[in-house]
Coordinates of C-alpha atoms in Angstrom, one line a residue:
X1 CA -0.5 18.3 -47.7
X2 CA -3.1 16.3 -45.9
X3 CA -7.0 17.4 -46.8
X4 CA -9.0 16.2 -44.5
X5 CA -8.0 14.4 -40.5
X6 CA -9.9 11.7 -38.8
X7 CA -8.9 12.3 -35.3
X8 CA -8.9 8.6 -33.9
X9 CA -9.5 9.7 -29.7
X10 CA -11.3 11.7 -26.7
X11 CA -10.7 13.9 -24.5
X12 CA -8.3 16.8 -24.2
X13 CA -5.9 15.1 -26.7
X14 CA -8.9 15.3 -29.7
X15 CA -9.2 19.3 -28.8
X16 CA -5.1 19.3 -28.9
X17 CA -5.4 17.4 -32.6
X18 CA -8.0 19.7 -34.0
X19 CA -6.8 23.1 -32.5
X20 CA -3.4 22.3 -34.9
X21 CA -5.7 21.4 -37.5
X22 CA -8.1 24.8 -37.6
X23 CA -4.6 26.5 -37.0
X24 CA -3.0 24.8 -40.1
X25 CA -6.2 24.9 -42.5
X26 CA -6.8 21.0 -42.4
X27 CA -10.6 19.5 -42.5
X28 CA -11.1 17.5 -39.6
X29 CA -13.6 15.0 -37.8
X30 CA -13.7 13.4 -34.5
X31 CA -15.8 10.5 -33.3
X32 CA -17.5 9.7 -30.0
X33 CA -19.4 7.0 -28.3
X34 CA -22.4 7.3 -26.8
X35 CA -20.8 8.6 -23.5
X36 CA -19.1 11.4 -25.1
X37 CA -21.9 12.6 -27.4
X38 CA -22.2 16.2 -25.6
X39 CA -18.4 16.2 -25.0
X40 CA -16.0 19.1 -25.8
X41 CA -14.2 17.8 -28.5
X42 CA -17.4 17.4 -30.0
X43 CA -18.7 20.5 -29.8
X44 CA -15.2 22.4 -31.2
X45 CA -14.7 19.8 -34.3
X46 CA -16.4 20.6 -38.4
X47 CA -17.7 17.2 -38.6
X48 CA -18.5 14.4 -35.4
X49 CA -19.5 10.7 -36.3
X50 CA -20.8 8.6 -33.6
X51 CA -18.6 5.3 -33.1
X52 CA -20.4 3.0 -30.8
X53 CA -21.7 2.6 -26.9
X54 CA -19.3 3.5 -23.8
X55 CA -17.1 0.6 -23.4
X56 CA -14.0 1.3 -25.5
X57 CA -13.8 -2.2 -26.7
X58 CA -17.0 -1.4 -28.7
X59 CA -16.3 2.4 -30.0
X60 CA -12.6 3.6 -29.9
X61 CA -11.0 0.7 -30.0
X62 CA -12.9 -0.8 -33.4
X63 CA -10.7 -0.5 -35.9
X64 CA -13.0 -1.6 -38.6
X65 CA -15.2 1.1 -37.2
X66 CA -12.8 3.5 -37.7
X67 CA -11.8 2.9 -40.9
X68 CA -15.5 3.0 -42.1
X69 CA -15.7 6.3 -40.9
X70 CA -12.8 7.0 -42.5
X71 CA -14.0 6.4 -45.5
X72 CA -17.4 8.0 -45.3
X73 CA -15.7 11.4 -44.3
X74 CA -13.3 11.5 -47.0
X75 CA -10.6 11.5 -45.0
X76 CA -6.7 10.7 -46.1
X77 CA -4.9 10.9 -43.0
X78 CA -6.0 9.5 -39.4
X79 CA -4.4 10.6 -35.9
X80 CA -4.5 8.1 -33.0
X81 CA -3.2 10.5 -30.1
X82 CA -2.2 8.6 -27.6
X83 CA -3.9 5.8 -25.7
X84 CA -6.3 3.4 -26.8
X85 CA -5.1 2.3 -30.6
X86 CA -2.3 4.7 -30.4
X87 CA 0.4 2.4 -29.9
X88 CA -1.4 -0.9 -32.1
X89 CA 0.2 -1.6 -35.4
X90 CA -3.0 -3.2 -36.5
X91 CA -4.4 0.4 -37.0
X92 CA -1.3 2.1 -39.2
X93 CA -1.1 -1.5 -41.1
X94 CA -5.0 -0.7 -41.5
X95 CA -4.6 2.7 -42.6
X96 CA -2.0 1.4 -45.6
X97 CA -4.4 -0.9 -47.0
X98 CA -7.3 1.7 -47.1
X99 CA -5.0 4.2 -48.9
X100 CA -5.2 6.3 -45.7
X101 CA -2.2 8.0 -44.4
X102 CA -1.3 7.3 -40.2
X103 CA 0.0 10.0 -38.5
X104 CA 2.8 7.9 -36.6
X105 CA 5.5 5.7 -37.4
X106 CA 5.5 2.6 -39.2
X107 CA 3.5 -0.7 -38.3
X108 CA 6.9 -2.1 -38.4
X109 CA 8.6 0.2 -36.7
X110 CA 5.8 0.2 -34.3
X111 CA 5.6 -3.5 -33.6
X112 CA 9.4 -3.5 -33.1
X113 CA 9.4 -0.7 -30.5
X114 CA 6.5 -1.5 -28.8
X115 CA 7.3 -5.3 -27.7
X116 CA 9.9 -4.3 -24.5
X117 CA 12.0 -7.7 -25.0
X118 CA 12.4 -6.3 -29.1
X119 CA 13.3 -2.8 -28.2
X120 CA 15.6 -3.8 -26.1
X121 CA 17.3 -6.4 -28.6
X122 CA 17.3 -3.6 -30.7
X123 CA 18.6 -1.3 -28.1
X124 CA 21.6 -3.9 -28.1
X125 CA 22.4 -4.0 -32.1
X126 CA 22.0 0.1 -31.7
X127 CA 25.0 0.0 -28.6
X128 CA 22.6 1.8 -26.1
X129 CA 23.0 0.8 -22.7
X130 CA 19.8 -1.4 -21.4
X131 CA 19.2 -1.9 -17.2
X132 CA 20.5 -5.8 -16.7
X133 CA 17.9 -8.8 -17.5
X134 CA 16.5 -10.9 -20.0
X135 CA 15.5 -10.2 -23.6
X136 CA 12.9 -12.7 -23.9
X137 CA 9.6 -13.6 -22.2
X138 CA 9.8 -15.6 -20.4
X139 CA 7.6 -18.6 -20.2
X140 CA 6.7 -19.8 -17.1
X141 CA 6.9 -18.8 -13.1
X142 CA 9.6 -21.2 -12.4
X143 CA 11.6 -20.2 -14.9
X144 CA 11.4 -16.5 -13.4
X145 CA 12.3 -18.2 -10.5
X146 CA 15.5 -19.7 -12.0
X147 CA 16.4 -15.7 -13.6
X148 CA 15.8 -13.8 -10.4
X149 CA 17.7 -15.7 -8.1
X150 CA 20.5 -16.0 -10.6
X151 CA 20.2 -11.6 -11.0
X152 CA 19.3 -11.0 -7.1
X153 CA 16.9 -9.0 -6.0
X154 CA 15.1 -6.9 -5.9
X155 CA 13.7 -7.1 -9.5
X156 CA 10.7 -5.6 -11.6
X157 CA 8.4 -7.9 -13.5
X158 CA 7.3 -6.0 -16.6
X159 CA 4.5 -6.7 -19.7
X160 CA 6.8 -7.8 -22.9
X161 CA 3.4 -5.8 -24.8
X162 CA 3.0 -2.8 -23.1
X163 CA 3.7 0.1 -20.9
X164 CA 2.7 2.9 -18.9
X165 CA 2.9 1.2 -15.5
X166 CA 0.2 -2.1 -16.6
X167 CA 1.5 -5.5 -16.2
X168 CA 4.4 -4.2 -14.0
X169 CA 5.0 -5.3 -10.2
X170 CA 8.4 -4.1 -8.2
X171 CA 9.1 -7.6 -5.8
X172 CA 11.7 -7.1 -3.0
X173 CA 12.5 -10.9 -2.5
X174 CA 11.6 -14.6 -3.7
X175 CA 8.7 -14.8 -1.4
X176 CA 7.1 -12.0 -3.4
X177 CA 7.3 -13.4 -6.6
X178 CA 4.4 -15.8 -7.2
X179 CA 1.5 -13.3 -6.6
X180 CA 3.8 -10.3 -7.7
X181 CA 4.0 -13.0 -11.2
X182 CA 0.1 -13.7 -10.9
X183 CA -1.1 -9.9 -10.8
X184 CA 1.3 -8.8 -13.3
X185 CA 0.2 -11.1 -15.9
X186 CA -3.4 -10.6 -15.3
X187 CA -3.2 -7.2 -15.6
X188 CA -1.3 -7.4 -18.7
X189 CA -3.5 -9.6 -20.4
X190 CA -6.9 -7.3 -19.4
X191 CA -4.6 -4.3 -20.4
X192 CA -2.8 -5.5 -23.6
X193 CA -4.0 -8.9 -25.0
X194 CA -1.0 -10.4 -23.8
X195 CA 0.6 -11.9 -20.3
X196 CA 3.6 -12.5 -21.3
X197 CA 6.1 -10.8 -18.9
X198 CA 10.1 -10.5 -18.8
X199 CA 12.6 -9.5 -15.9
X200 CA 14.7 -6.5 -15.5
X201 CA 16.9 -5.7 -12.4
X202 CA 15.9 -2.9 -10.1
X203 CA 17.4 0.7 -10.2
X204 CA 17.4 1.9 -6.5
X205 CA 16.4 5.7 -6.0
X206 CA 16.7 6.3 -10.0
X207 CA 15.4 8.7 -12.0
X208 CA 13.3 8.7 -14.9
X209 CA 13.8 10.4 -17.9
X210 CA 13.2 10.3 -21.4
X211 CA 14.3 12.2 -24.4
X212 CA 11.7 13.4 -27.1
X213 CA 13.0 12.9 -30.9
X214 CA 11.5 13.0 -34.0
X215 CA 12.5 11.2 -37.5
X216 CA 11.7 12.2 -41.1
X217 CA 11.3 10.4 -44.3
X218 CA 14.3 11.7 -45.4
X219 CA 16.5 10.1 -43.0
X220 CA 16.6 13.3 -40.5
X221 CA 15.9 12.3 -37.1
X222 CA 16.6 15.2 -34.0
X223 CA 16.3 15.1 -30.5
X224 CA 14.1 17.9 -28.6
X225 CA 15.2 18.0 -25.1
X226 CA 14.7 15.7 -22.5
X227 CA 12.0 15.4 -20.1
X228 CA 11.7 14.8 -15.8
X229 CA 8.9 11.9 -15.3
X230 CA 10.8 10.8 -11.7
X231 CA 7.5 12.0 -10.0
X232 CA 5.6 8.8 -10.0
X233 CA 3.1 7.0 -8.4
X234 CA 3.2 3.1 -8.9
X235 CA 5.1 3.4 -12.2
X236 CA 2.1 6.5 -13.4
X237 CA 3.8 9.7 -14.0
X238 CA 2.5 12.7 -12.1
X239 CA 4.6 15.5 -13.3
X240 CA 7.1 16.3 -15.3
X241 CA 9.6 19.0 -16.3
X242 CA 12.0 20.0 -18.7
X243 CA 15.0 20.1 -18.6
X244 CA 15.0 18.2 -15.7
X245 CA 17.0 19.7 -12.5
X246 CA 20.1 16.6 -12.7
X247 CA 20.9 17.0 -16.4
X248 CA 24.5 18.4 -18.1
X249 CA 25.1 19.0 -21.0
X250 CA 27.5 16.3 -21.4
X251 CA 24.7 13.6 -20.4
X252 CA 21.8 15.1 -22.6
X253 CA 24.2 15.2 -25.3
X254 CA 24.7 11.3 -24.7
X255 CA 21.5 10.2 -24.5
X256 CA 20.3 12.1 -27.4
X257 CA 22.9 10.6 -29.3
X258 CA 21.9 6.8 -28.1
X259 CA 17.9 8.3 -29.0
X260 CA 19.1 8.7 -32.2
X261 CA 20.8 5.6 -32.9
X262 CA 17.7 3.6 -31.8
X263 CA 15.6 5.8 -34.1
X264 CA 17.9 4.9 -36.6
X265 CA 18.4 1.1 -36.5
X266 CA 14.7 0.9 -36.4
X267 CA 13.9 3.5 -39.7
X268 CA 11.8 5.2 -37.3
X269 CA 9.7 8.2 -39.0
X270 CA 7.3 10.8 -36.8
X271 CA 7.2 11.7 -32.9
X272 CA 8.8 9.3 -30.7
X273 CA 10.2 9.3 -27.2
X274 CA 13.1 6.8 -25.6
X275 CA 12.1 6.7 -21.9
X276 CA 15.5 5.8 -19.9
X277 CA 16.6 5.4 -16.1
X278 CA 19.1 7.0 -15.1
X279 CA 21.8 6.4 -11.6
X280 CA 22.9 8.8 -9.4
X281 CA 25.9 8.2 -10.8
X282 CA 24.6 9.5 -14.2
X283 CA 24.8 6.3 -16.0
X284 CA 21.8 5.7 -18.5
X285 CA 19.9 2.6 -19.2
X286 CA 17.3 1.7 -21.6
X287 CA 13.4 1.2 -21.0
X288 CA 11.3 0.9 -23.6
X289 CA 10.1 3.7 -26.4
X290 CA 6.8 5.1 -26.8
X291 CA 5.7 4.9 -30.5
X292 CA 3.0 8.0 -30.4
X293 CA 2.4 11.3 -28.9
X294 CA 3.1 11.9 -25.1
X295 CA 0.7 13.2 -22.3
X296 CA 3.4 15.1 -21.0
X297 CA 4.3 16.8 -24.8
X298 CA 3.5 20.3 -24.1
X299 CA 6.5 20.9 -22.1
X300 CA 9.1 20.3 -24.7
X301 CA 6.7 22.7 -26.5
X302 CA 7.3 25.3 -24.1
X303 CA 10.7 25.2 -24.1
X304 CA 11.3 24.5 -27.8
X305 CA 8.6 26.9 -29.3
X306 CA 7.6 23.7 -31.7
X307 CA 4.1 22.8 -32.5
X308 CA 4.7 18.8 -32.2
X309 CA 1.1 18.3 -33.4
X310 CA 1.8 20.3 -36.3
X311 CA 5.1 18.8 -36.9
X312 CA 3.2 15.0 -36.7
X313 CA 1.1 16.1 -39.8
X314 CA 4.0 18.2 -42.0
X315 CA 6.2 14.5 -41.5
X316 CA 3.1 12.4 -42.0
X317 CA 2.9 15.0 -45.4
X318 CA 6.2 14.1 -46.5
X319 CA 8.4 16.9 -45.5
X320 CA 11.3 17.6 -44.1
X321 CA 11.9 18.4 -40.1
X322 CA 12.2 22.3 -40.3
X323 CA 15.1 22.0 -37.7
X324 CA 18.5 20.5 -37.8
X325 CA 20.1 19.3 -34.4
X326 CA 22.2 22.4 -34.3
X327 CA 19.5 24.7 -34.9
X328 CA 18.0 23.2 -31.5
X329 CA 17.7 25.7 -28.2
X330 CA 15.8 25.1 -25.0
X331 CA 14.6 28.3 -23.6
X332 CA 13.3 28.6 -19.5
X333 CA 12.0 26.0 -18.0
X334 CA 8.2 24.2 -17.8
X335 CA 6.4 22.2 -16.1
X336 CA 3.0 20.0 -16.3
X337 CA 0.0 18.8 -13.7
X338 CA -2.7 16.2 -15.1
X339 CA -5.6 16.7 -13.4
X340 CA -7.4 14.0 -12.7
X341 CA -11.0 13.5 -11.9
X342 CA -10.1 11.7 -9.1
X343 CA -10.4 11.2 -4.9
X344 CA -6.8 11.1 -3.6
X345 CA -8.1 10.3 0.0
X346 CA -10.0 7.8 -1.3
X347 CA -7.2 5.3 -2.9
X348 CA -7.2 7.8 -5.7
X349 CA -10.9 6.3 -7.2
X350 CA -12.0 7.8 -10.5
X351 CA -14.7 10.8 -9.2
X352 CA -17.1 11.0 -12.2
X353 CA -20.1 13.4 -12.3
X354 CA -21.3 16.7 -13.6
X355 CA -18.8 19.6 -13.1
X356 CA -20.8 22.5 -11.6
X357 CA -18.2 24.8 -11.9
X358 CA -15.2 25.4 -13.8
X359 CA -13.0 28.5 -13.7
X360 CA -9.3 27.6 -15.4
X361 CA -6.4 29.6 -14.3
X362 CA -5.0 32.2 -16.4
X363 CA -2.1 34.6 -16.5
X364 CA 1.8 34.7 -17.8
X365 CA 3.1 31.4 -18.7
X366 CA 0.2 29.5 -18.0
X367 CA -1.6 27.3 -20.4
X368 CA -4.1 24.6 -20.0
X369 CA -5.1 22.0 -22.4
X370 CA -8.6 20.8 -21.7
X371 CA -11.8 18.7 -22.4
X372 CA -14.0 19.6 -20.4
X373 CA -16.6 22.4 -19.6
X374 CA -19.0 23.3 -17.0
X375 CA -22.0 21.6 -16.8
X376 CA -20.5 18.6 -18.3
X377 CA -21.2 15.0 -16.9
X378 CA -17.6 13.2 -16.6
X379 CA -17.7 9.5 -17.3
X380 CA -16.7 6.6 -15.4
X381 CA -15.9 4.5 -18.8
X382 CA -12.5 5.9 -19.4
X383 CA -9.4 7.4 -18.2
X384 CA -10.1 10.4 -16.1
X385 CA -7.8 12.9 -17.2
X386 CA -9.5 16.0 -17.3
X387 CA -6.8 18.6 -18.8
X388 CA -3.7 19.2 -18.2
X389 CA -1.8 21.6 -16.6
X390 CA 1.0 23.5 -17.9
X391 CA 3.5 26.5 -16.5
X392 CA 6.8 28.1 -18.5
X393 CA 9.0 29.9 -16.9
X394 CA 12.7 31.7 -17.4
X395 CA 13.9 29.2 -14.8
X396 CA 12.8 26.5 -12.7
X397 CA 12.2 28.8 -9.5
X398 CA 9.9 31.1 -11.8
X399 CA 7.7 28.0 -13.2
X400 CA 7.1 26.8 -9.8
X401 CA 5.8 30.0 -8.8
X402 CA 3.5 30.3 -11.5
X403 CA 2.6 26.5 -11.2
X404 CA 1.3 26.9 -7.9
X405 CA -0.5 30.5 -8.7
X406 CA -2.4 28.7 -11.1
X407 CA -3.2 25.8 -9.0
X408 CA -4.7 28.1 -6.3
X409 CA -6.7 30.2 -8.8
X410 CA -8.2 26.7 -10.2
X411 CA -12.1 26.0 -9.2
X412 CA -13.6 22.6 -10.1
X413 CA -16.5 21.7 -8.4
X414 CA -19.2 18.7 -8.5
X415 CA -16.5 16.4 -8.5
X416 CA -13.3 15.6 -6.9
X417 CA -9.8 16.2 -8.4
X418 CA -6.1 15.9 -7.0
X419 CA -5.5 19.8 -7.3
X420 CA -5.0 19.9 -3.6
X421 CA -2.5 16.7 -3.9
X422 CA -0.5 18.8 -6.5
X423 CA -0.1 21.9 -4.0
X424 CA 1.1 19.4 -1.3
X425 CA 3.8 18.2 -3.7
X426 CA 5.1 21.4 -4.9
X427 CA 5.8 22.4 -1.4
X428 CA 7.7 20.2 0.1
X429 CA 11.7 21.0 -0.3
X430 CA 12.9 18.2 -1.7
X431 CA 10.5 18.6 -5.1
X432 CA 11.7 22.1 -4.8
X433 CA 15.7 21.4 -4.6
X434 CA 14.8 18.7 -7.4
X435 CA 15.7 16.0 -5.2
X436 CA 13.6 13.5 -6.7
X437 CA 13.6 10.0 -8.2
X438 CA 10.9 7.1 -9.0
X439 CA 10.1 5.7 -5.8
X440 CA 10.1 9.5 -3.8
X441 CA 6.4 10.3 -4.2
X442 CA 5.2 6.9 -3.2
X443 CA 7.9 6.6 -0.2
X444 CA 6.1 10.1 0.7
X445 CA 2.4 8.9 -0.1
X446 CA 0.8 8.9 2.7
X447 CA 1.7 12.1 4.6
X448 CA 1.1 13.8 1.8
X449 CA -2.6 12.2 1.1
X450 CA -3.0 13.2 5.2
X451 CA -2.0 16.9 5.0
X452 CA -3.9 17.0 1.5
X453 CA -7.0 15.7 3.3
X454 CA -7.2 17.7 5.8
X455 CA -6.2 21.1 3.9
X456 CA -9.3 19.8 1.3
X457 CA -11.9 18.6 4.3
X458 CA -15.3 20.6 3.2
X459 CA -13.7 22.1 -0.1
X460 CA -15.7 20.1 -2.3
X461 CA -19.1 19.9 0.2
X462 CA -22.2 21.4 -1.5
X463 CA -22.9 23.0 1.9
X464 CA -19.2 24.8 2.0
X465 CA -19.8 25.9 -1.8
X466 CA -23.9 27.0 -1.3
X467 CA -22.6 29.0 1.8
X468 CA -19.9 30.2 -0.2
X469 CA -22.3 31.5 -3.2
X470 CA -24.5 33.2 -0.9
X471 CA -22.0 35.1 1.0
X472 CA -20.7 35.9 -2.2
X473 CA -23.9 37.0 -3.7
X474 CA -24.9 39.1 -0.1
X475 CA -21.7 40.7 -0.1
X476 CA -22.3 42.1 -3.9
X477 CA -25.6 43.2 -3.2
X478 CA -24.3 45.3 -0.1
X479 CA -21.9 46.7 -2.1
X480 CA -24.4 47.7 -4.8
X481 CA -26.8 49.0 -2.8
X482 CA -24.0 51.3 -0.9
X483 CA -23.4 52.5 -4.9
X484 CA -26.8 53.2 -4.9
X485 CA -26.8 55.8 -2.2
X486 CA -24.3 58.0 -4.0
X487 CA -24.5 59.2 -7.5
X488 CA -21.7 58.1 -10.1
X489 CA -19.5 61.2 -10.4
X490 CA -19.8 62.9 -13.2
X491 CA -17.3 62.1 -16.5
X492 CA -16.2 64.9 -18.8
X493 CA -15.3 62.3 -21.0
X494 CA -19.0 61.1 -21.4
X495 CA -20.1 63.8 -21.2
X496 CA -18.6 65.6 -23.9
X497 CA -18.8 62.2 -26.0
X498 CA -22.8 62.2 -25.7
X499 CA -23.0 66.0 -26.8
X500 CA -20.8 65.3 -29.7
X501 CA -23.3 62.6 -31.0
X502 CA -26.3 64.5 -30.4
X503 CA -25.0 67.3 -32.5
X504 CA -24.1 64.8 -35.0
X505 CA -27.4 62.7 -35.0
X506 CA -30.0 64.0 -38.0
X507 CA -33.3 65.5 -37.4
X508 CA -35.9 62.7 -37.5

């Protein structure tokens, strides 16, 4: 069993990482830059080691740094989470030379999964289905030129090195293509190291969904379920569900079964998750797989009662999956919000600052994984996901009910956040009937941001929430004052309890 866990991240994902940890008995540590130095994961973990300034590039993202740390702590295992090195093959390939065990697949495996042209050349030897285009980068605009008049348009430009919505442009004809080209390879070479980009076809009104599986050293791999991520805004996921409202069980069966022969062909051991589109029609294509933890992983933990965290670290440890594909159920439904420290009226611009107030929903099937506290200054050097959001239910109706409970009984303030854009979405029908697919949400954009403006307009306005607190605190003094005019009844109960002790109490 792993000893001792340097947890390689921020955020709500470190608290995530160490809460299994305490939970399963494992030492721990975290790290922080100089921005996070009073943050929560800090304050929850046995050990902390500072890693650098703010900028990622100097503190999380050192690998050398890391591994130094590493060492100091006396730690045999290190977990990435997701984001920053999660997905780098330079940081398990470190971890093997240090004698250091990486919670995550295989550098290998890794660096064959997380190019987009390998994956989907493996996706090809494994006989999974993969949306029409090329395989290779390719090299050069013209040549793009050439390949997307040849495939007709529209088509989606995407980063051959990355994923989550970076490097990755939508263009609706030829005269698109050269700044579409430009912006998508700048952005992947700030986000990735890398501008290469390749061509793939685009899926009209499609949905997005991706299967979570895990893979063993002992040649076990099994799929948990699949998960809804149609709610997006420019390629970023917003929500997501399980199971998702346009599955059968004839389709999940079939895409769990193409999940598996991926992870298969590419020996692929830990948490991984095939992210596919999918036609009205039902017909699945290929997209890319994620080598590392999701965001959106509490879900399938809702429905699955597994502890993938937990189940990371046992596989890392050498054992065996606990669960065969037969023994797998899905019970109710769930769902998940990321709230974001961010201004949705305002092109959705990171809102950092000092939380004044924080008062987390609660309740039956609620949960909420968080970093952050009140009183706590939010950065403006990294993402700003502040916690996220989840609801279970028996069914979907029942999760959406308690989804939007809880977003009404959340209370940030000092800061803005898209809880407000959340209760717009959940409303409308179509979300409701699970009439949803990629490009809904941003084909819906900008009524929503109106009536989410206007519903918000002086939530957030220290004047609104200094009125608020003093008609608050004048309202509780009224009402103790009017106690004051009449005596408490009297209790028997108390009564009798106080004579009881006195009788018992020694003579001093």
């Amino acid at each position: 069993m792993i000893k001792k866990l340097l947890i390689a991240n921020r955020g709500e994902i470190a608290v995530r990482i160490l809460r299994a940890c305490r939970e399963m008995n494992v030492a721990h540590c975290v790290i922080y830059s100089d921005a996070d130095r009073a943050s929560l994961h800090v304050r929850m973990a046995d050990e902390a080691y500072a890693i650098g300034p703010a900028a990622a590039r100097e503190s999380y993202l050192r690998i050398d740094k890391l591994m130094d740390i590493a060492r100091r702590a006396g730690c045999d295992a290190v977990h990435p989470g997701y984001g920053f090195l999660a997905e780098n093959p330079e940081l398990p390939r470190a971890c093997a030379a240090a004698g250091i065990a990486f919670v995550g697949p295989s550098a290998e495996a890794m660096k064959q999964l997380g190019s987009k042209t390998k994956a989907r050349q493996l996706a090809y030897r494994a006989g999974v289905p993969t949306v029409p285009g090329v395989r290779e980068a390719i090299p050069q605009l013209e040549a793009a030129r050439r390949i997307a008049g040849e495939m007709g348009y529209p088509i989606v430009l995407k980063a051959v090195a990355g994923g989550g919505g970076k490097g990755m442009r939508a263009v609706a004809s030829a005269n698109e293509l050269a700044a579409a080209w430009r912006d998508a390879a700048s952005e992947a070479l700030n986000a990735f190291g890398d501008e290469h980009l390749y061509i793939e076809k685009y899926l009209e009104r499609a949905r997005h969904i991706e299967i979570q599986f895990f893979g063993d050293a002992h040649g076990n791999v099994v799929c948990l379920g699949e998960r809804e991520c149609s709610v997006q805004r420019r390629h970023q996921k917003v929500i997501e569900e399980t199971p998702s409202p346009f599955m059968t069980a004839e389709l999940r069966h079939e895409m769990s079964e193409a999940t598996v022969r991926l992870a298969r062909e590419a020996g692929y051991v830990n948490a991984g998750t095939a992210e596919f589109l999918v036609g009205a029609d039902r017909k699945f294509y290929f997209l890319e797989v994620n080598t590392r933890l999701q965001v959106e992983h509490p879900v399938t933990e809702a429905v699955t009662g597994l502890d993938l965290v937990k189940l990371q670290i046992l596989v890392t440890a050498g054992e065996r999956l606990p669960v065969t594909q037969q023994e797998m159920t899905l019970r109710g439904h769930a769902m998940e919000c990321r709230i974001y420290a961010e201004d949705p009226e305002n092109h959705f611009f990171p809102s950092p600052g000092r939380i004044t107030h924080w008062r987390p929903p609660q309740g039956p099937g609620i949960r909420l994984d968080e970093g952050v506290y009140s009183g706590w200054r939010v950065p403006g050097d990294y993402d700003p996901l502040l916690a996220k959001l989840i609801a279970w239910g028996a069914d979907r109706a029942e999760t959406l009910t308690r989804l939007r409970r809880a977003l009404d009984e959340f209370t940030i303030t000092g800061i803005r956040t898209n809880i407000t854009f959340f209760q717009r979405i959940l409303a409308e029908q179509d979300f409701q009937k699970g009439a949803i697919h990629t490009r809904w949400l941003d084909e819906r954009l900008d009524a929503l941001l109106a009536a989410s403006a206007q519903s918000a307009e002086g939530a957030d306005d220290p004047l609104t929430i200094e009125a608020a607190a003093i008609a608050a605190g004048l309202d509780h003094s009224s009402k103790a004052k009017s106690s004051e005019l009449q005596p408490p009844a009297a209790s028997r109960w108390r009564d009798d309890g106080r004579r009881e002790q006195l009788s018992r109490t020694p003579d001093r």
